[in-house]
Coordinates of N, CA and C in Angstrom, one line a residue:
T1 N 19.9 95.2 155.0 CA 21.0 95.9 154.8 C 21.8 95.7 153.4
L2 N 22.2 96.8 153.0 CA 22.9 96.6 151.5 C 24.2 96.2 151.8
M3 N 24.7 95.2 151.0 CA 26.0 94.8 151.1 C 27.0 95.7 150.3
P4 N 28.3 95.9 151.0 CA 29.2 96.8 150.4 C 29.7 96.6 149.1
T5 N 30.0 97.4 148.2 CA 30.4 97.3 147.0 C 32.1 97.0 146.9
L6 N 32.4 96.2 145.8 CA 33.9 96.1 145.7 C 34.6 97.3 145.9
Q7 N 34.2 98.3 145.1 CA 34.8 99.6 145.1 C 35.1 100.2 146.5
E8 N 34.1 100.1 147.4 CA 34.0 100.6 148.8 C 35.0 99.9 149.6
I9 N 35.2 98.5 149.5 CA 36.0 97.9 150.4 C 37.5 98.1 149.7
V10 N 37.8 98.1 148.5 CA 39.0 98.4 147.9 C 39.6 99.7 148.5
H11 N 38.7 100.8 148.5 CA 39.1 102.1 149.0 C 39.4 102.1 150.5
F12 N 38.5 101.2 151.4 CA 38.8 101.1 152.7 C 40.2 100.5 152.9
C13 N 40.5 99.6 152.2 CA 41.7 98.8 152.3 C 42.9 99.5 151.8
D14 N 42.8 100.2 150.8 CA 43.9 101.1 150.2 C 44.3 102.1 151.2
T15 N 43.2 102.8 151.8 CA 43.5 103.9 153.0 C 44.1 103.3 154.0
R16 N 43.7 102.1 154.5 CA 44.2 101.5 155.8 C 45.5 101.3 155.8
V17 N 46.0 100.7 154.7 CA 47.2 100.1 154.6 C 48.3 101.3 153.9
R18 N 47.8 102.4 153.6 CA 48.5 103.6 153.0 C 49.2 103.0 151.7
R19 N 48.4 102.3 150.7 CA 49.1 101.7 149.6 C 49.7 102.7 148.7
A20 N 49.0 103.8 148.5 CA 49.5 104.9 147.5 C 51.0 105.3 148.1
H21 N 51.3 105.2 149.3 CA 52.5 105.9 149.8 C 53.6 104.9 149.9
I22 N 53.4 103.6 149.7 CA 54.6 102.6 150.2 C 55.1 102.0 148.8
R23 N 56.1 102.0 148.4 CA 56.7 101.3 147.1 C 57.1 99.9 147.6
D24 N 56.9 99.0 146.8 CA 57.1 97.7 146.9 C 58.0 97.0 146.0
F25 N 58.3 95.6 146.1 CA 59.2 95.1 145.2 C 58.4 94.8 143.8
P26 N 59.4 94.7 142.9 CA 58.7 94.6 141.5 C 57.9 93.3 141.4
G27 N 56.6 93.5 140.9 CA 55.8 92.3 140.8 C 54.8 92.2 142.1
A28 N 54.9 92.9 143.0 CA 53.9 93.0 144.2 C 52.4 93.4 143.9
E29 N 52.6 94.5 143.1 CA 51.2 95.1 142.6 C 50.3 95.0 143.6
N30 N 50.6 95.9 144.7 CA 49.5 95.8 145.8 C 48.1 96.5 145.4
G31 N 47.2 96.2 145.8 CA 45.9 96.6 145.7 C 45.0 95.5 145.0
L32 N 44.0 95.9 144.4 CA 42.9 95.0 143.8 C 43.7 94.3 142.7
Q33 N 43.8 93.1 142.6 CA 44.4 92.3 141.6 C 43.6 91.5 140.6
F34 N 42.5 91.2 141.0 CA 41.5 90.5 140.4 C 40.1 90.9 140.9
A35 N 39.2 91.3 140.0 CA 37.8 91.8 140.3 C 36.8 90.6 140.5
N36 N 35.6 91.0 141.2 CA 34.5 90.1 140.9 C 33.4 90.9 140.4
N37 N 32.1 90.4 140.6 CA 31.0 90.9 139.9 C 30.7 92.6 140.6
G38 N 31.3 93.2 141.6 CA 31.2 94.3 142.1 C 30.5 94.3 143.5
N39 N 30.2 93.3 143.9 CA 29.5 93.1 145.3 C 30.3 92.2 146.3
V40 N 30.2 92.4 147.6 CA 31.1 91.7 148.5 C 30.1 91.3 149.6
T41 N 30.2 90.0 150.0 CA 29.2 89.3 151.0 C 30.0 88.6 152.1
K42 N 31.1 88.3 151.9 CA 32.2 87.6 152.9 C 33.5 88.0 152.7
I43 N 34.2 88.4 153.6 CA 35.7 88.5 153.5 C 36.5 87.4 154.0
G44 N 37.6 87.3 153.1 CA 38.5 86.1 153.6 C 40.0 86.6 153.6
S45 N 40.7 86.0 154.4 CA 42.3 86.3 154.3 C 43.0 85.1 154.2
A46 N 44.1 85.2 153.6 CA 45.2 84.1 153.4 C 46.5 84.6 153.0
V47 N 47.6 83.8 153.4 CA 48.8 84.3 153.1 C 49.2 84.5 151.8
D48 N 48.8 83.4 150.9 CA 49.2 83.4 149.6 C 48.0 83.2 148.5
A49 N 48.3 83.8 147.3 CA 47.4 83.7 146.2 C 47.7 82.4 145.4
G50 N 47.3 81.4 146.0 CA 47.5 80.1 145.4 C 46.2 79.4 145.0
L51 N 46.1 78.3 144.2 CA 45.1 77.7 143.7 C 44.3 76.9 144.9
V52 N 45.0 76.4 145.9 CA 44.1 75.8 146.9 C 43.7 76.7 147.7
P53 N 44.3 77.8 148.2 CA 43.5 78.9 148.9 C 42.4 79.5 148.2
F54 N 42.5 79.5 147.0 CA 41.3 80.2 146.2 C 40.1 79.0 146.2
K55 N 40.5 78.0 146.1 CA 39.4 76.8 146.0 C 38.7 76.7 147.5
K56 N 39.5 76.8 148.5 CA 39.0 76.7 149.8 C 38.2 78.2 150.2
A57 N 38.7 79.2 149.7 CA 37.8 80.4 149.9 C 36.6 80.4 149.2
V58 N 36.4 79.8 147.9 CA 35.1 79.8 147.2 C 34.3 78.8 148.0
A59 N 34.8 77.8 148.3 CA 33.9 76.8 149.1 C 33.5 77.3 150.5
A60 N 34.1 78.3 151.1 CA 33.7 79.0 152.2 C 32.8 80.1 152.0
G61 N 32.6 80.3 150.8 CA 31.5 81.5 150.4 C 32.2 83.0 150.3
V62 N 33.6 83.0 150.2 CA 34.2 84.2 150.3 C 34.3 84.8 148.9
D63 N 34.0 86.1 148.7 CA 34.1 86.7 147.4 C 34.9 87.9 147.4
F64 N 35.8 88.1 148.4 CA 36.8 89.1 148.4 C 38.0 88.6 149.4
L65 N 39.1 88.2 148.9 CA 40.0 87.6 149.6 C 41.2 88.4 149.8
I66 N 41.8 88.7 150.9 CA 42.8 89.7 151.1 C 44.1 88.6 151.5
V67 N 45.1 88.8 150.5 CA 46.4 88.0 150.5 C 47.6 88.9 150.9
H68 N 48.7 88.3 151.5 CA 49.9 89.1 151.6 C 50.8 88.6 150.2
H69 N 51.0 87.5 149.9 CA 51.7 87.4 148.5 C 50.7 87.1 147.5
G70 N 50.8 88.1 146.5 CA 49.7 88.3 145.4 C 49.9 87.4 144.3
L71 N 49.4 87.8 143.1 CA 49.4 86.9 141.9 C 50.5 87.0 141.0
F72 N 51.2 88.1 141.0 CA 52.1 88.6 139.9 C 53.5 88.7 140.1
W73 N 54.0 87.9 141.0 CA 55.5 87.8 141.2 C 56.4 87.4 140.0
E74 N 55.8 86.5 139.3 CA 56.6 86.0 138.2 C 56.3 86.9 136.9
P75 N 57.5 86.9 136.1 CA 57.1 87.6 134.6 C 55.9 87.0 134.0
H76 N 55.5 87.7 133.0 CA 54.3 87.4 132.4 C 54.5 86.1 131.6
I77 N 53.5 85.3 131.9 CA 53.7 83.8 131.4 C 52.3 83.5 130.7
P78 N 52.2 82.5 129.9 CA 51.1 82.0 129.3 C 50.0 81.5 130.3
V79 N 48.8 81.9 130.2 CA 47.8 81.4 131.1 C 47.2 80.1 130.7
T80 N 48.1 79.2 131.2 CA 47.9 77.7 130.8 C 48.0 76.9 132.2
N81 N 47.7 75.8 132.3 CA 47.7 74.5 133.2 C 47.3 75.2 134.6
A82 N 48.3 75.2 135.6 CA 48.0 75.7 136.9 C 47.6 77.1 136.9
I83 N 48.1 78.1 136.1 CA 47.8 79.5 136.0 C 46.3 79.7 135.6
Y84 N 46.0 78.9 134.5 CA 44.6 78.8 134.0 C 43.4 78.4 135.0
E85 N 43.9 77.3 135.7 CA 43.1 76.9 136.8 C 42.9 77.9 137.9
K86 N 44.0 78.6 138.2 CA 43.7 79.8 139.2 C 42.8 80.7 138.7
Y87 N 43.0 81.2 137.6 CA 42.0 82.2 137.1 C 40.6 81.8 136.8
R88 N 40.4 80.5 136.4 CA 39.1 80.0 136.2 C 38.5 79.8 137.6
T89 N 39.2 79.4 138.6 CA 38.6 79.4 139.9 C 38.1 80.6 140.4
L90 N 38.8 81.8 140.0 CA 38.5 83.0 140.4 C 37.3 83.6 139.6
I91 N 37.2 83.3 138.6 CA 36.2 83.7 137.7 C 34.8 83.0 138.0
E92 N 35.0 81.8 138.1 CA 33.6 80.9 138.3 C 33.2 81.2 139.8
G93 N 34.3 81.3 140.6 CA 33.8 81.5 142.0 C 33.5 83.1 142.5
N94 N 33.5 84.0 141.4 CA 33.3 85.3 141.6 C 34.1 85.9 142.9
L95 N 35.4 85.5 142.8 CA 36.3 85.8 143.9 C 37.3 86.9 143.6
A96 N 37.2 88.0 144.2 CA 38.0 89.0 144.2 C 39.3 88.9 144.8
I97 N 40.5 89.3 144.4 CA 41.8 89.2 145.0 C 42.4 90.7 145.4
Y98 N 42.7 91.0 146.7 CA 43.3 92.2 147.1 C 44.6 91.7 147.8
S99 N 45.8 92.3 147.4 CA 47.0 91.9 148.0 C 47.6 93.1 148.6
S100 N 48.3 92.9 149.7 CA 48.9 93.9 150.5 C 50.2 93.3 151.0
H101 N 51.4 93.5 150.4 CA 52.7 93.0 150.7 C 53.3 93.9 151.8
L102 N 54.4 94.6 151.3 CA 55.2 95.6 152.3 C 54.2 96.6 153.1
P103 N 53.2 97.0 152.6 CA 52.3 97.8 153.4 C 51.8 97.1 154.7
L104 N 51.6 95.9 154.7 CA 51.3 94.9 155.6 C 52.5 94.2 156.3
D105 N 53.5 94.7 156.2 CA 54.7 94.3 156.9 C 55.1 95.5 157.7
A106 N 55.2 96.8 157.2 CA 55.4 97.9 157.6 C 54.5 98.7 158.6
H107 N 53.2 98.3 158.5 CA 52.2 99.1 159.2 C 52.4 99.0 160.7
R108 N 52.3 100.0 161.4 CA 52.7 100.3 162.9 C 51.5 99.6 163.8
E109 N 50.2 99.5 163.1 CA 49.3 99.0 164.0 C 48.7 97.6 163.7
I110 N 48.5 97.3 162.3 CA 48.1 95.8 161.9 C 49.2 95.1 160.9
G111 N 50.3 95.7 161.0 CA 51.5 95.0 160.2 C 51.8 93.7 160.9
N112 N 52.5 92.9 160.1 CA 53.0 91.4 160.6 C 53.8 91.6 161.7
N113 N 54.9 92.6 161.6 CA 55.9 92.7 162.7 C 55.4 93.4 163.9
A114 N 54.5 94.5 163.8 CA 54.1 95.1 165.0 C 53.0 94.1 165.7
L115 N 52.2 93.2 165.0 CA 51.4 92.3 165.7 C 52.1 91.1 166.4
L116 N 53.2 90.7 165.7 CA 54.1 89.5 166.3 C 54.7 90.1 167.6
A117 N 55.1 91.3 167.6 CA 55.9 91.9 168.9 C 54.6 91.9 169.8
A118 N 53.5 92.2 169.5 CA 52.3 92.3 170.5 C 52.1 91.0 171.0
K119 N 52.0 90.0 170.3 CA 51.7 88.7 170.8 C 52.8 88.1 171.6
L120 N 54.0 88.5 171.4 CA 55.0 88.4 172.4 C 55.3 89.3 173.6
E121 N 54.2 90.2 173.6 CA 54.1 91.1 174.9 C 55.5 91.9 174.9
L122 N 55.9 92.4 173.5 CA 57.1 93.2 173.3 C 56.7 94.7 172.9
T123 N 57.3 95.5 173.4 CA 57.0 97.1 173.0 C 57.9 97.4 171.9
V124 N 57.3 97.8 170.7 CA 58.0 98.2 169.5 C 58.5 99.7 169.9
E125 N 59.7 99.8 169.7 CA 60.5 101.3 169.9 C 60.7 102.0 168.7
D126 N 60.9 101.2 167.8 CA 61.4 101.7 166.4 C 61.2 100.9 165.3
F127 N 61.3 101.4 164.0 CA 61.5 100.6 162.8 C 62.7 100.9 162.2
F128 N 63.2 99.8 161.3 CA 64.4 100.0 160.7 C 64.4 99.2 159.3
L129 N 65.3 99.1 158.5 CA 65.5 98.3 157.3 C 64.6 99.1 156.1
E130 N 65.0 100.2 155.9 CA 64.2 100.9 154.8 C 64.2 100.2 153.4
Y131 N 63.0 100.2 152.8 CA 62.9 99.9 151.3 C 62.2 101.0 150.7
E132 N 62.8 101.6 149.7 CA 62.3 102.7 149.1 C 61.6 103.9 150.1
G133 N 62.4 104.0 151.1 CA 62.0 105.2 152.0 C 61.1 104.6 153.1
T134 N 60.6 103.3 153.2 CA 59.8 102.9 154.2 C 60.5 101.9 155.1
P135 N 60.7 102.0 156.4 CA 61.2 101.0 157.3 C 60.2 99.9 157.5
I136 N 60.7 98.6 157.4 CA 59.8 97.7 157.3 C 59.9 96.6 158.5
A137 N 61.1 96.7 159.2 CA 61.4 95.7 160.5 C 61.2 96.4 161.6
A138 N 60.8 95.7 162.6 CA 60.6 96.3 164.0 C 61.7 96.2 165.0
L139 N 61.8 97.0 165.8 CA 62.8 96.9 167.0 C 61.9 97.1 168.2
A140 N 62.1 96.2 169.1 CA 61.3 96.1 170.4 C 62.2 95.9 171.4
K141 N 61.9 96.4 172.6 CA 62.6 96.6 173.9 C 62.4 95.0 174.4
A142 N 63.5 94.3 174.8 CA 63.5 93.0 175.2 C 63.0 92.9 176.7
T143 N 62.4 91.8 176.9 CA 62.1 91.5 178.3 C 62.6 90.1 178.6
G144 N 63.2 89.9 179.9 CA 63.8 88.5 180.1 C 64.9 88.2 179.3
N145 N 65.3 86.9 179.5 CA 66.4 86.5 178.8 C 65.9 85.6 177.4
R146 N 67.0 85.1 176.7 CA 66.6 84.5 175.6 C 66.0 83.2 175.6
R147 N 66.1 82.6 176.7 CA 65.4 81.3 177.0 C 63.9 81.6 177.1
E148 N 63.6 82.8 177.8 CA 62.2 82.9 177.9 C 61.5 83.4 176.7
L149 N 62.4 84.2 175.8 CA 61.8 84.5 174.6 C 61.7 83.4 173.5
A150 N 62.6 82.4 173.6 CA 62.5 81.2 172.8 C 61.3 80.4 173.4
E151 N 61.0 80.5 174.5 CA 59.7 79.5 174.9 C 58.4 80.3 174.5
R152 N 58.3 81.6 174.4 CA 57.2 82.2 174.0 C 57.0 81.8 172.4
L153 N 58.2 82.0 171.8 CA 58.1 81.7 170.3 C 57.6 80.3 169.9
R154 N 58.2 79.3 170.8 CA 57.8 78.0 170.7 C 56.4 77.7 170.8
N155 N 55.9 78.3 171.7 CA 54.4 78.1 172.2 C 53.6 78.7 170.9
L156 N 54.1 79.7 170.4 CA 53.4 80.5 169.3 C 53.5 79.9 168.0
F157 N 54.6 79.2 167.8 CA 55.0 78.6 166.5 C 55.4 77.2 166.7
P158 N 54.6 76.2 167.2 CA 55.1 74.9 167.8 C 55.6 74.1 166.7
D159 N 55.0 74.2 165.5 CA 55.4 73.5 164.4 C 56.5 73.9 163.3
T160 N 57.1 75.1 163.6 CA 58.1 75.7 162.8 C 59.1 76.5 163.3
F161 N 59.2 76.4 164.8 CA 60.2 77.2 165.4 C 61.6 76.5 165.4
K162 N 62.5 77.2 165.2 CA 64.0 76.8 165.4 C 64.8 78.0 166.0
A163 N 65.8 77.5 166.8 CA 66.6 78.5 167.4 C 68.2 78.3 166.9
I164 N 68.7 79.5 166.8 CA 70.2 79.4 166.6 C 70.7 80.4 167.6
E165 N 71.4 80.1 168.5 CA 71.7 81.0 169.6 C 73.2 81.1 169.9
Y166 N 73.8 82.3 169.4 CA 75.3 82.3 169.5 C 75.3 83.9 170.1
G167 N 74.3 84.7 170.2 CA 74.3 86.0 170.8 C 74.2 86.1 172.3
S168 N 73.8 87.2 172.9 CA 73.8 87.5 174.1 C 72.7 86.7 174.8
W169 N 73.0 86.3 176.3 CA 71.9 85.7 177.0 C 70.7 86.6 177.1
Q170 N 71.1 88.0 177.5 CA 70.1 88.7 177.8 C 70.0 90.1 176.9
P171 N 69.5 89.9 175.7 CA 69.4 90.9 174.7 C 68.6 92.1 175.3
Q172 N 69.1 93.3 174.9 CA 68.3 94.5 175.4 C 67.2 95.0 174.3
R173 N 67.5 94.6 173.2 CA 66.5 94.9 172.1 C 66.4 93.5 171.0
V174 N 65.2 93.6 170.5 CA 64.9 92.4 169.6 C 64.4 92.8 168.3
A175 N 65.1 92.4 167.1 CA 64.6 92.8 165.9 C 63.6 91.7 165.3
I176 N 62.4 92.3 164.8 CA 61.4 91.4 164.2 C 61.2 91.8 162.6
L177 N 61.4 90.7 162.0 CA 61.1 90.9 160.5 C 60.5 89.6 159.9
T178 N 59.3 89.6 159.9 CA 58.5 88.4 159.5 C 58.7 88.0 157.7
G179 N 58.5 86.8 157.5 CA 58.8 86.4 156.3 C 60.2 86.1 156.0
S180 N 61.0 86.8 155.0 CA 62.4 86.3 154.8 C 63.3 87.5 155.4
G181 N 64.3 87.0 156.4 CA 64.9 87.8 157.1 C 66.4 88.1 156.9
R182 N 67.0 87.6 155.9 CA 68.3 87.5 155.4 C 68.6 89.1 155.3
S183 N 67.8 90.1 154.8 CA 68.3 91.3 154.6 C 68.4 92.1 155.9
A184 N 68.1 91.8 157.0 CA 68.4 92.3 158.2 C 69.6 92.0 158.9
L185 N 70.2 91.0 158.6 CA 71.3 90.4 159.6 C 72.4 91.5 159.6
A186 N 72.7 92.1 158.4 CA 73.9 92.9 158.4 C 73.6 94.3 159.2
E187 N 72.3 94.5 159.4 CA 71.8 95.8 160.2 C 71.8 95.6 161.5
L188 N 71.7 94.5 162.1 CA 71.4 94.1 163.5 C 72.2 95.2 164.5
K189 N 73.4 94.9 164.5 CA 74.3 95.4 165.5 C 74.3 96.9 165.3
K190 N 74.1 97.6 164.1 CA 74.0 98.9 163.9 C 72.8 99.5 164.7
H191 N 71.7 98.8 165.1 CA 70.7 99.1 165.8 C 70.5 98.6 167.1
G192 N 71.7 98.3 167.8 CA 71.7 97.8 169.2 C 71.2 96.6 169.4
T193 N 71.2 95.5 168.6 CA 70.5 94.1 168.9 C 71.6 93.1 168.3
D194 N 71.5 92.0 168.8 CA 72.1 90.7 168.0 C 71.1 89.5 168.0
T195 N 69.8 90.0 168.1 CA 68.7 88.9 168.2 C 67.5 89.3 167.1
L196 N 67.3 88.5 166.4 CA 66.3 88.5 165.2 C 65.3 87.4 165.4
I197 N 64.1 87.8 165.3 CA 62.9 86.9 165.0 C 62.5 87.0 163.6
T198 N 62.5 86.0 162.9 CA 62.0 85.9 161.5 C 61.3 84.8 161.0
G199 N 61.1 84.7 159.8 CA 60.2 83.5 159.3 C 61.1 82.5 158.8
E200 N 62.1 83.0 157.8 CA 63.0 82.0 157.1 C 64.4 82.7 156.9
L201 N 65.3 81.8 157.0 CA 66.9 82.2 156.4 C 67.3 81.0 155.6
R202 N 68.6 81.1 155.2 CA 69.2 80.3 154.3 C 70.4 79.5 155.3
Q203 N 70.8 78.4 154.6 CA 71.8 77.6 155.3 C 73.1 78.3 155.9
Q204 N 73.5 79.1 155.0 CA 74.7 80.0 155.4 C 74.6 80.9 156.6
H205 N 73.4 81.2 156.9 CA 73.1 82.0 157.9 C 73.4 81.5 159.5
F206 N 73.5 80.2 159.4 CA 73.9 79.4 160.7 C 75.5 79.8 161.0
N207 N 76.2 79.9 159.9 CA 77.6 80.1 160.2 C 77.7 81.6 160.4
I208 N 76.9 82.5 159.8 CA 76.9 83.8 160.1 C 76.7 84.2 161.5
A209 N 75.6 83.4 162.2 CA 75.3 83.4 163.5 C 76.5 83.3 164.4
Q210 N 77.2 82.3 164.0 CA 78.3 81.8 164.7 C 79.4 82.9 164.9
E211 N 79.7 83.3 163.5 CA 80.8 84.4 163.4 C 80.4 85.8 163.9
L212 N 79.1 86.1 163.7 CA 78.9 87.4 164.3 C 78.1 87.6 165.8
Q213 N 78.0 86.2 166.3 CA 77.5 86.1 167.6 C 76.1 86.7 167.4
L214 N 75.1 85.9 166.9 CA 73.7 86.3 166.8 C 72.8 85.3 167.3
N215 N 71.7 85.7 167.8 CA 70.5 84.9 168.2 C 69.6 85.0 167.1
L216 N 69.3 83.9 166.4 CA 68.4 83.9 165.2 C 67.3 82.8 165.6
Y217 N 65.9 83.4 165.5 CA 64.9 82.6 165.8 C 64.0 82.4 164.5
V218 N 64.0 81.4 164.0 CA 63.3 81.3 162.7 C 62.0 80.5 162.9
C219 N 60.9 81.1 162.5 CA 59.7 80.7 162.8 C 58.6 80.2 161.8
G220 N 59.2 80.2 160.5 CA 58.3 79.8 159.3 C 57.9 81.1 158.6
H221 N 58.2 81.2 157.4 CA 57.6 82.4 156.5 C 56.2 82.6 156.5
Y222 N 55.5 81.3 156.2 CA 54.0 81.4 156.3 C 53.5 81.7 157.6
A223 N 54.0 81.0 158.8 CA 53.4 81.4 160.0 C 53.6 82.7 160.4
T224 N 54.7 83.2 160.1 CA 54.7 84.8 160.7 C 54.2 85.8 160.0
E225 N 53.4 85.3 158.9 CA 52.9 86.3 158.1 C 51.3 86.1 157.9
T226 N 50.7 85.4 158.9 CA 49.3 85.3 158.8 C 48.6 86.5 159.5
F227 N 49.3 87.2 160.3 CA 48.6 88.2 161.1 C 48.1 89.4 160.6
G228 N 49.0 90.2 159.4 CA 48.4 91.2 159.1 C 47.2 91.1 158.1
V229 N 47.2 90.0 157.3 CA 46.0 89.8 156.4 C 44.7 89.7 157.4
A230 N 44.9 88.7 158.3 CA 43.8 88.5 159.2 C 43.3 89.8 159.9
A231 N 44.3 90.5 160.3 CA 43.8 91.9 161.0 C 43.1 92.7 160.1
L232 N 43.6 93.0 158.9 CA 43.0 93.8 157.9 C 41.4 93.3 157.7
A233 N 41.4 92.0 157.4 CA 40.1 91.4 157.2 C 39.2 91.6 158.3
D234 N 39.7 91.5 159.6 CA 38.7 91.8 160.6 C 38.3 93.2 160.7
E235 N 39.1 94.2 160.5 CA 38.7 95.5 160.3 C 37.7 95.9 159.2
V236 N 37.9 95.2 158.1 CA 36.9 95.2 156.9 C 35.5 94.7 157.5
A237 N 35.6 93.6 157.9 CA 34.4 92.9 158.4 C 33.6 93.7 159.3
T238 N 34.3 94.1 160.3 CA 33.8 95.1 161.3 C 33.3 96.2 160.8
H239 N 33.9 96.9 160.0 CA 33.4 98.4 159.4 C 32.2 98.1 158.5
F240 N 32.2 97.0 157.6 CA 31.0 96.8 156.9 C 30.0 96.0 157.3
G241 N 30.1 95.3 158.5 CA 29.2 94.4 159.0 C 29.0 93.2 158.3
I242 N 30.1 92.6 157.7 CA 29.9 91.3 157.1 C 30.6 90.2 157.7
E243 N 30.5 89.0 157.3 CA 31.2 87.9 157.9 C 32.8 87.9 157.2
K244 N 33.6 87.2 158.0 CA 35.0 87.2 157.5 C 35.5 85.7 158.2
T245 N 36.6 85.1 157.4 CA 37.0 83.9 157.7 C 38.6 84.0 157.3
F246 N 39.4 83.2 157.9 CA 40.7 83.0 157.6 C 41.0 81.6 156.9
I247 N 41.4 81.7 155.5 CA 41.8 80.4 154.8 C 43.1 79.9 155.1
K248 N 43.2 78.9 155.9 CA 44.4 78.4 156.4 C 44.8 77.2 155.3
T249 N 46.2 77.2 155.2 CA 46.8 76.1 154.1 C 47.8 75.3 154.8
D250 N 48.3 75.4 156.0 CA 49.1 74.6 156.8 C 50.4 74.5 156.0
C251 N 51.0 75.7 155.5 CA 52.3 75.6 154.9 C 53.4 75.5 156.1
P252 N 54.2 74.5 155.9 CA 55.3 74.1 156.9 C 56.6 75.0 156.7
L253 N 56.7 75.9 155.6 CA 57.9 76.6 155.4 C 57.9 78.1 155.9

């Protein structure tokens, strides 16, 4: 069986995440960020485009790595020290990097927010919090009380889960915004909820939760954003009939 080409896999990913239709933050540069020799034999997925994930991917025989946080968030800087080591690892390991940030948050099927809702057995009713025309956060119908919701989250994120509970005991809707959740706080009550599941917040949001009477469930930026890249890698591997693996880095944040 012929192995798929780099171009074929990039086209599949671009189409599946609707890359051309979604504007992202400056520096995201979604899509193929680093090429390989043109052939792909094994798919990998990781949250971050870091030196350690790259080395682990190369050691695992991966030559196409799908990441959520790509290479180019920082301004252009000299390719020295750790930056040089990252690029050398990619070139010597023949490792292509494909990044998908907001497209893999907003996606209604394989997006981080939709998949987290599914793992919690919550039904998504709507999306909100638009960025450049694309709503990126999910609104789901609540089931049970907040203690039951917290228990499900604690089971799913045992190492990173934290609860700040000043909202209703039995919320009717739950907002989900993986990664950084601070942009959603001011929008919650406009959308009929006082309860947010997210990855990370800042210290002042504890006071805001008290003042605005919110339930905030903080589960780890990294941990809440493992779902989308893994799901996209699964679909690529299935479609092209090749192996796949998830590159884990145990980030506690």
